[in-house]
């Protein structure tokens, strides 16, 4: 099954202790313990179509556990994940909603779970991992 935008919302909300706050343009920001782990970004000058110069209107940001995890996701030019200089040194990756279908729902679930795990408190992380031993 191919991933969809609805899956991002469902998977993020399916993690424990999640709250949703709204960004400046009512864009959803998923948080655990007051820390964002997935958010829908407003169009920004650093993420744009190289041919037209138009800002991407559909960028989703996912936190990642480490720089090596980030590089593993963005180094393949065929991957839908990318980064921009604005995110240098930031443990997150970007993906356009229009490219989510290049992932399976299971692949997306792993990215969302890793994002949550990278931002949850040690106690919450340990509790979730104890109940999800297959990870």
CSV table of N, CA and C in Angstrom, one decimal:
chain,number,residue,atom,x,y,z
A,1,UNK,N,0.8,-1.2,0.0
A,1,UNK,CA,0.0,0.0,0.0
A,1,UNK,C,0.9,1.2,0.0
A,2,UNK,N,0.6,2.2,-0.9
A,2,UNK,CA,1.4,3.4,-1.0
A,2,UNK,C,1.0,4.4,0.1
A,3,UNK,N,2.0,5.2,0.5
A,3,UNK,CA,1.7,6.2,1.6
A,3,UNK,C,1.0,7.4,1.0
A,4,UNK,N,0.1,8.0,1.9
A,4,UNK,CA,-0.6,9.1,1.5
A,4,UNK,C,-0.5,10.2,2.6
A,5,UNK,N,-0.9,11.4,2.3
A,5,UNK,CA,-0.8,12.5,3.3
A,5,UNK,C,-1.7,12.1,4.6
A,6,UNK,N,-2.8,11.5,4.3
A,6,UNK,CA,-3.7,11.1,5.4
A,6,UNK,C,-3.0,10.1,6.4
A,7,UNK,N,-2.1,9.3,5.8
A,7,UNK,CA,-1.3,8.4,6.6
A,7,UNK,C,-0.4,9.1,7.6
A,8,UNK,N,0.2,10.2,7.1
A,8,UNK,CA,1.1,11.0,8.0
A,8,UNK,C,0.3,11.4,9.3
A,9,UNK,N,-0.9,12.0,9.0
A,9,UNK,CA,-1.7,12.4,10.2
A,9,UNK,C,-2.1,11.3,11.1
A,10,UNK,N,-2.5,10.2,10.5
A,10,UNK,CA,-3.0,9.0,11.2
A,10,UNK,C,-1.8,8.4,12.0
A,11,UNK,N,-0.7,8.2,11.4
A,11,UNK,CA,0.4,7.6,12.1
A,11,UNK,C,1.0,8.5,13.2
A,12,UNK,N,1.1,9.8,12.9
A,12,UNK,CA,1.6,10.7,14.0
A,12,UNK,C,0.6,10.8,15.2
A,13,UNK,N,-0.7,10.8,14.9
A,13,UNK,CA,-1.7,10.8,16.0
A,13,UNK,C,-1.7,9.5,16.7
A,14,UNK,N,-1.3,8.4,16.1
A,14,UNK,CA,-1.3,7.1,16.6
A,14,UNK,C,-0.2,6.9,17.7
A,15,UNK,N,0.7,7.7,17.7
A,15,UNK,CA,1.8,7.6,18.7
A,15,UNK,C,1.3,8.1,20.0
A,16,UNK,N,1.8,7.6,21.1
A,16,UNK,CA,1.4,8.0,22.4
A,16,UNK,C,1.8,9.5,22.8
A,17,UNK,N,1.0,10.1,23.6
A,17,UNK,CA,1.3,11.4,24.2
A,17,UNK,C,1.4,12.5,23.2
A,18,UNK,N,0.7,12.4,22.1
A,18,UNK,CA,0.9,13.4,21.0
A,18,UNK,C,-0.1,14.5,21.1
A,19,UNK,N,0.4,15.7,20.9
A,19,UNK,CA,-0.5,16.9,20.8
A,19,UNK,C,-0.3,17.5,19.5
A,20,UNK,N,-1.3,18.2,19.0
A,20,UNK,CA,-1.2,18.9,17.7
A,20,UNK,C,-1.3,20.4,18.0
A,21,UNK,N,-0.4,21.2,17.6
A,21,UNK,CA,-0.5,22.6,17.6
A,21,UNK,C,-0.6,23.1,16.2
A,22,UNK,N,-1.0,24.3,16.0
A,22,UNK,CA,-1.2,24.9,14.7
A,22,UNK,C,-0.1,26.0,14.5
A,23,UNK,N,0.5,25.9,13.3
A,23,UNK,CA,1.5,26.9,12.9
A,23,UNK,C,0.9,28.2,12.5
A,24,UNK,N,1.7,29.0,11.9
A,24,UNK,CA,1.3,30.4,11.6
A,24,UNK,C,0.2,30.4,10.5
A,25,UNK,N,0.1,29.4,9.7
A,25,UNK,CA,-0.9,29.3,8.7
A,25,UNK,C,-1.8,28.1,8.9
A,26,UNK,N,-2.0,27.8,10.2
A,26,UNK,CA,-2.9,26.7,10.6
A,26,UNK,C,-2.4,25.3,10.2
A,27,UNK,N,-1.1,25.2,9.8
A,27,UNK,CA,-0.5,24.0,9.4
A,27,UNK,C,-0.2,23.1,10.7
A,28,UNK,N,-0.5,21.8,10.6
A,28,UNK,CA,-0.4,21.0,11.8
A,28,UNK,C,1.1,20.7,12.2
A,29,UNK,N,1.3,20.8,13.5
A,29,UNK,CA,2.6,20.5,14.0
A,29,UNK,C,2.4,19.4,15.1
A,30,UNK,N,2.9,18.2,14.9
A,30,UNK,CA,2.8,17.1,15.9
A,30,UNK,C,3.9,17.1,16.9
A,31,UNK,N,3.5,17.1,18.2
A,31,UNK,CA,4.5,17.2,19.2
A,31,UNK,C,4.3,16.1,20.2
A,32,UNK,N,5.5,15.7,20.9
A,32,UNK,CA,5.4,14.8,22.0
A,32,UNK,C,6.2,15.5,23.1
A,33,UNK,N,5.6,15.7,24.3
A,33,UNK,CA,6.3,16.4,25.4
A,33,UNK,C,6.7,17.8,25.0
A,34,UNK,N,5.9,18.5,24.1
A,34,UNK,CA,6.2,19.8,23.7
A,34,UNK,C,7.3,20.0,22.7
A,35,UNK,N,7.8,18.8,22.1
A,35,UNK,CA,8.8,18.8,21.1
A,35,UNK,C,8.2,18.4,19.8
A,36,UNK,N,8.4,19.1,18.7
A,36,UNK,CA,7.9,18.8,17.4
A,36,UNK,C,8.6,17.5,16.9
A,37,UNK,N,7.9,16.6,16.3
A,37,UNK,CA,8.5,15.5,15.6
A,37,UNK,C,8.1,15.4,14.1
A,38,UNK,N,6.9,15.9,13.8
A,38,UNK,CA,6.5,15.9,12.4
A,38,UNK,C,5.8,17.3,12.2
A,39,UNK,N,6.1,18.0,11.2
A,39,UNK,CA,5.2,19.2,10.9
A,39,UNK,C,5.1,19.5,9.4
A,40,UNK,N,4.0,20.1,9.1
A,40,UNK,CA,3.7,20.5,7.8
A,40,UNK,C,4.1,21.9,7.6
A,41,UNK,N,5.1,22.1,6.8
A,41,UNK,CA,5.8,23.4,6.7
A,41,UNK,C,5.1,24.3,5.7
A,42,UNK,N,5.1,25.6,6.0
A,42,UNK,CA,4.6,26.6,5.1
A,42,UNK,C,5.6,26.8,4.0
A,43,UNK,N,5.2,27.3,2.8
A,43,UNK,CA,6.2,27.5,1.7
A,43,UNK,C,7.3,28.4,2.2
A,44,UNK,N,8.5,28.0,1.9
A,44,UNK,CA,9.7,28.8,2.4
A,44,UNK,C,10.7,29.0,1.2
A,45,UNK,N,11.5,30.0,1.3
A,45,UNK,CA,12.4,30.2,0.1
A,45,UNK,C,13.5,29.2,-0.1
A,46,UNK,N,13.7,28.3,0.9
A,46,UNK,CA,14.8,27.3,0.7
A,46,UNK,C,14.4,26.1,0.1
A,47,UNK,N,13.1,25.8,-0.1
A,47,UNK,CA,12.6,24.6,-0.7
A,47,UNK,C,11.7,25.0,-1.9
A,48,UNK,N,12.3,24.9,-3.1
A,48,UNK,CA,11.7,25.4,-4.3
A,48,UNK,C,11.9,24.5,-5.5
A,49,UNK,N,11.1,24.7,-6.5
A,49,UNK,CA,11.2,24.0,-7.8
A,49,UNK,C,12.4,24.6,-8.5
A,50,UNK,N,13.4,23.8,-8.8
A,50,UNK,CA,14.6,24.4,-9.5
A,50,UNK,C,14.4,24.9,-10.9
A,51,UNK,N,13.3,24.5,-11.5
A,51,UNK,CA,13.0,24.9,-12.9
A,51,UNK,C,12.2,26.2,-12.9
A,52,UNK,N,11.2,26.3,-11.9
A,52,UNK,CA,10.3,27.5,-11.9
A,52,UNK,C,10.7,28.5,-10.9
A,53,UNK,N,11.4,28.0,-9.8
A,53,UNK,CA,11.7,28.9,-8.7
A,53,UNK,C,10.5,29.0,-7.7
A,54,UNK,N,9.4,28.4,-8.0
A,54,UNK,CA,8.3,28.4,-7.1
A,54,UNK,C,8.6,27.6,-5.8
A,55,UNK,N,8.1,28.2,-4.7
A,55,UNK,CA,8.3,27.5,-3.4
A,55,UNK,C,7.4,26.3,-3.4
A,56,UNK,N,7.9,25.2,-2.8
A,56,UNK,CA,7.1,24.0,-2.6
A,56,UNK,C,6.0,24.3,-1.6
A,57,UNK,N,4.7,24.1,-1.9
A,57,UNK,CA,3.7,24.3,-0.9
A,57,UNK,C,3.4,23.1,0.0
A,58,UNK,N,4.1,22.0,-0.2
A,58,UNK,CA,3.6,20.7,0.4
A,58,UNK,C,4.8,20.0,1.1
A,59,UNK,N,5.7,20.7,1.8
A,59,UNK,CA,6.8,20.1,2.5
A,59,UNK,C,6.4,19.7,3.9
A,60,UNK,N,6.8,18.4,4.2
A,60,UNK,CA,6.6,17.9,5.5
A,60,UNK,C,8.0,17.6,6.1
A,61,UNK,N,8.2,18.0,7.4
A,61,UNK,CA,9.4,17.8,8.1
A,61,UNK,C,9.3,16.7,9.1
A,62,UNK,N,10.3,15.8,9.1
A,62,UNK,CA,10.3,14.6,10.0
A,62,UNK,C,11.7,14.7,10.7
A,63,UNK,N,11.6,14.7,12.1
A,63,UNK,CA,12.9,14.6,12.8
A,63,UNK,C,13.5,13.2,12.6
A,64,UNK,N,14.8,13.1,12.7
A,64,UNK,CA,15.5,11.8,12.6
A,64,UNK,C,16.4,11.6,13.8
A,65,UNK,N,16.8,10.4,14.2
A,65,UNK,CA,17.6,10.2,15.4
A,65,UNK,C,19.0,10.7,15.3
A,66,UNK,N,19.6,10.7,14.1
A,66,UNK,CA,21.0,11.1,14.0
A,66,UNK,C,21.4,11.6,12.6
A,67,UNK,N,22.5,12.2,12.5
A,67,UNK,CA,23.0,12.7,11.2
A,67,UNK,C,23.2,11.6,10.2
A,68,UNK,N,23.6,10.4,10.7
A,68,UNK,CA,23.8,9.3,9.8
A,68,UNK,C,22.4,8.8,9.3
A,69,UNK,N,21.4,8.9,10.1
A,69,UNK,CA,20.0,8.5,9.7
A,69,UNK,C,19.6,9.5,8.6
A,70,UNK,N,19.9,10.8,8.9
A,70,UNK,CA,19.5,11.8,7.9
A,70,UNK,C,20.2,11.5,6.5
A,71,UNK,N,21.5,11.3,6.6
A,71,UNK,CA,22.2,11.1,5.4
A,71,UNK,C,21.7,9.8,4.6
A,72,UNK,N,21.4,8.8,5.4
A,72,UNK,CA,20.9,7.6,4.7
A,72,UNK,C,19.6,7.8,4.0
A,73,UNK,N,18.8,8.8,4.4
A,73,UNK,CA,17.5,9.1,3.8
A,73,UNK,C,17.7,10.0,2.6
A,74,UNK,N,18.6,11.0,2.7
A,74,UNK,CA,18.7,12.0,1.6
A,74,UNK,C,19.8,11.8,0.6
A,75,UNK,N,20.7,10.8,0.8
A,75,UNK,CA,21.8,10.7,-0.1
A,75,UNK,C,21.5,10.0,-1.5
A,76,UNK,N,20.4,9.2,-1.5
A,76,UNK,CA,20.0,8.6,-2.7
A,76,UNK,C,19.2,9.6,-3.5
A,77,UNK,N,19.7,10.0,-4.7
A,77,UNK,CA,18.9,11.0,-5.5
A,77,UNK,C,17.5,10.6,-5.9
A,78,UNK,N,17.2,9.3,-5.9
A,78,UNK,CA,15.9,8.8,-6.2
A,78,UNK,C,14.9,8.8,-5.0
A,79,UNK,N,15.5,9.1,-3.8
A,79,UNK,CA,14.7,9.1,-2.6
A,79,UNK,C,13.8,10.4,-2.6
A,80,UNK,N,12.6,10.2,-2.1
A,80,UNK,CA,11.7,11.4,-2.0
A,80,UNK,C,12.2,12.4,-0.9
A,81,UNK,N,13.1,11.9,0.0
A,81,UNK,CA,13.5,12.7,1.1
A,81,UNK,C,14.6,13.6,0.6
A,82,UNK,N,14.7,14.8,1.2
A,82,UNK,CA,15.7,15.8,0.8
A,82,UNK,C,15.9,16.7,2.0
A,83,UNK,N,16.9,17.6,1.8
A,83,UNK,CA,17.2,18.6,2.8
A,83,UNK,C,17.6,19.9,2.1
A,84,UNK,N,17.7,20.9,2.8
A,84,UNK,CA,18.2,22.2,2.2
A,84,UNK,C,19.2,22.8,3.1
A,85,UNK,N,20.0,23.7,2.7
A,85,UNK,CA,21.0,24.3,3.5
A,85,UNK,C,20.4,24.9,4.8
A,86,UNK,N,19.2,25.3,4.8
A,86,UNK,CA,18.5,25.8,6.0
A,86,UNK,C,18.5,24.8,7.1
A,87,UNK,N,18.5,23.5,6.7
A,87,UNK,CA,18.4,22.4,7.7
A,87,UNK,C,19.8,21.8,8.0
A,88,UNK,N,20.9,22.4,7.5
A,88,UNK,CA,22.2,21.9,7.9
A,88,UNK,C,22.4,21.9,9.4
A,89,UNK,N,22.8,20.7,9.9
A,89,UNK,CA,23.0,20.6,11.4
A,89,UNK,C,21.7,20.4,12.1
A,90,UNK,N,20.6,20.3,11.4
A,90,UNK,CA,19.3,20.0,12.1
A,90,UNK,C,19.0,18.6,11.8
A,91,UNK,N,18.6,17.8,12.8
A,91,UNK,CA,18.3,16.4,12.7
A,91,UNK,C,16.9,16.2,12.1
A,92,UNK,N,16.7,16.5,10.9
A,92,UNK,CA,15.4,16.4,10.2
A,92,UNK,C,15.6,16.2,8.7
A,93,UNK,N,14.6,15.6,8.1
A,93,UNK,CA,14.5,15.5,6.6
A,93,UNK,C,13.2,16.0,6.2
A,94,UNK,N,13.2,16.4,4.9
A,94,UNK,CA,12.0,16.9,4.3
A,94,UNK,C,11.5,16.0,3.2
A,95,UNK,N,10.2,16.0,3.0
A,95,UNK,CA,9.6,15.3,1.9
A,95,UNK,C,8.4,16.1,1.4
A,96,UNK,N,8.2,16.1,0.1
A,96,UNK,CA,7.0,16.7,-0.4
A,96,UNK,C,5.9,15.8,-0.4
A,97,UNK,N,4.7,16.3,0.0
A,97,UNK,CA,3.5,15.4,0.1
A,97,UNK,C,3.2,14.8,-1.2
A,98,UNK,N,3.5,15.5,-2.3
A,98,UNK,CA,3.3,15.0,-3.6
A,98,UNK,C,4.1,13.8,-4.0
A,99,UNK,N,5.2,13.5,-3.2
A,99,UNK,CA,6.0,12.3,-3.4
A,99,UNK,C,5.9,11.2,-2.4
A,100,UNK,N,4.9,11.4,-1.4
A,100,UNK,CA,4.7,10.4,-0.4
A,100,UNK,C,4.4,9.0,-1.0
A,101,UNK,N,3.7,9.0,-2.2
A,101,UNK,CA,3.4,7.7,-2.8
A,101,UNK,C,4.5,6.9,-3.3
A,102,UNK,N,5.7,7.5,-3.2
A,102,UNK,CA,6.9,6.7,-3.6
A,102,UNK,C,7.4,5.8,-2.4
A,103,UNK,N,6.7,6.0,-1.2
A,103,UNK,CA,7.0,5.2,-0.1
A,103,UNK,C,5.8,4.3,0.2
A,104,UNK,N,6.1,3.2,0.8
A,104,UNK,CA,5.0,2.3,1.3
A,104,UNK,C,4.5,2.9,2.6
A,105,UNK,N,3.3,2.5,3.0
A,105,UNK,CA,2.8,3.0,4.3
A,105,UNK,C,3.7,2.5,5.4
A,106,UNK,N,4.2,1.3,5.3
A,106,UNK,CA,5.1,0.8,6.3
A,106,UNK,C,6.4,1.6,6.4
A,107,UNK,N,6.9,2.0,5.2
A,107,UNK,CA,8.1,2.8,5.3
A,107,UNK,C,7.9,4.1,5.9
A,108,UNK,N,6.7,4.7,5.6
A,108,UNK,CA,6.3,6.0,6.2
A,108,UNK,C,6.1,5.8,7.7
A,109,UNK,N,5.5,4.7,8.1
A,109,UNK,CA,5.3,4.4,9.6
A,109,UNK,C,6.6,4.4,10.3
A,110,UNK,N,7.6,3.8,9.7
A,110,UNK,CA,9.0,3.7,10.3
A,110,UNK,C,9.6,5.1,10.5
A,111,UNK,N,9.4,5.9,9.5
A,111,UNK,CA,9.9,7.3,9.6
A,111,UNK,C,9.2,8.1,10.7
A,112,UNK,N,7.9,7.9,10.8
A,112,UNK,CA,7.1,8.6,11.8
A,112,UNK,C,7.5,8.1,13.2
A,113,UNK,N,7.6,6.8,13.3
A,113,UNK,CA,8.0,6.2,14.6
A,113,UNK,C,9.4,6.7,15.0
A,114,UNK,N,10.3,6.7,14.1
A,114,UNK,CA,11.7,7.2,14.4
A,114,UNK,C,11.7,8.6,14.8
A,115,UNK,N,10.8,9.4,14.1
A,115,UNK,CA,10.7,10.8,14.4
A,115,UNK,C,10.2,11.0,15.9
A,116,UNK,N,9.2,10.3,16.2
A,116,UNK,CA,8.6,10.3,17.6
A,116,UNK,C,9.7,9.9,18.6
A,117,UNK,N,10.3,8.7,18.3
A,117,UNK,CA,11.3,8.2,19.2
A,117,UNK,C,12.5,9.2,19.4
A,118,UNK,N,12.8,9.9,18.4
A,118,UNK,CA,14.0,10.9,18.5
A,118,UNK,C,13.6,12.1,19.4
A,119,UNK,N,12.3,12.3,19.6
A,119,UNK,CA,11.9,13.5,20.4
A,119,UNK,C,11.3,13.2,21.7
A,120,UNK,N,10.8,12.0,21.9
A,120,UNK,CA,10.1,11.6,23.1
A,120,UNK,C,11.1,11.5,24.3
A,121,UNK,N,10.6,11.7,25.5
A,121,UNK,CA,11.5,11.5,26.7
A,121,UNK,C,12.0,10.1,26.8
A,122,UNK,N,13.1,9.9,27.5
A,122,UNK,CA,13.6,8.5,27.7
A,122,UNK,C,12.5,7.6,28.3
A,123,UNK,N,11.8,8.0,29.2
A,123,UNK,CA,10.7,7.2,29.8
A,123,UNK,C,9.7,6.8,28.8
A,124,UNK,N,9.2,7.7,28.0
A,124,UNK,CA,8.2,7.4,27.0
A,124,UNK,C,8.7,6.6,25.9
A,125,UNK,N,10.0,6.8,25.5
A,125,UNK,CA,10.6,6.0,24.5
A,125,UNK,C,10.8,4.6,24.9
A,126,UNK,N,11.2,4.4,26.2
A,126,UNK,CA,11.4,3.0,26.7
A,126,UNK,C,10.1,2.3,26.8
A,127,UNK,N,9.1,3.0,27.3
A,127,UNK,CA,7.7,2.4,27.4
A,127,UNK,C,7.2,2.0,26.0
A,128,UNK,N,7.4,2.8,25.0
A,128,UNK,CA,6.9,2.5,23.7
A,128,UNK,C,7.6,1.3,23.1
A,129,UNK,N,8.9,1.4,23.2
A,129,UNK,CA,9.8,0.3,22.7
A,129,UNK,C,9.5,-1.0,23.4
A,130,UNK,N,9.2,-1.0,24.7
A,130,UNK,CA,8.9,-2.3,25.4
A,130,UNK,C,7.6,-2.9,24.8
A,131,UNK,N,6.7,-2.1,24.4
A,131,UNK,CA,5.4,-2.6,23.8
A,131,UNK,C,5.5,-2.9,22.3
A,132,UNK,N,6.6,-2.6,21.7
A,132,UNK,CA,6.8,-2.7,20.3
A,132,UNK,C,8.1,-3.4,20.0
A,133,UNK,N,8.3,-4.5,20.5
A,133,UNK,CA,9.6,-5.2,20.5
A,133,UNK,C,10.1,-5.5,19.1
A,134,UNK,N,9.2,-5.5,18.1
A,134,UNK,CA,9.7,-5.8,16.7
A,134,UNK,C,10.6,-4.7,16.2
A,135,UNK,N,10.7,-3.6,16.8
A,135,UNK,CA,11.5,-2.5,16.3
A,135,UNK,C,12.9,-2.7,16.6
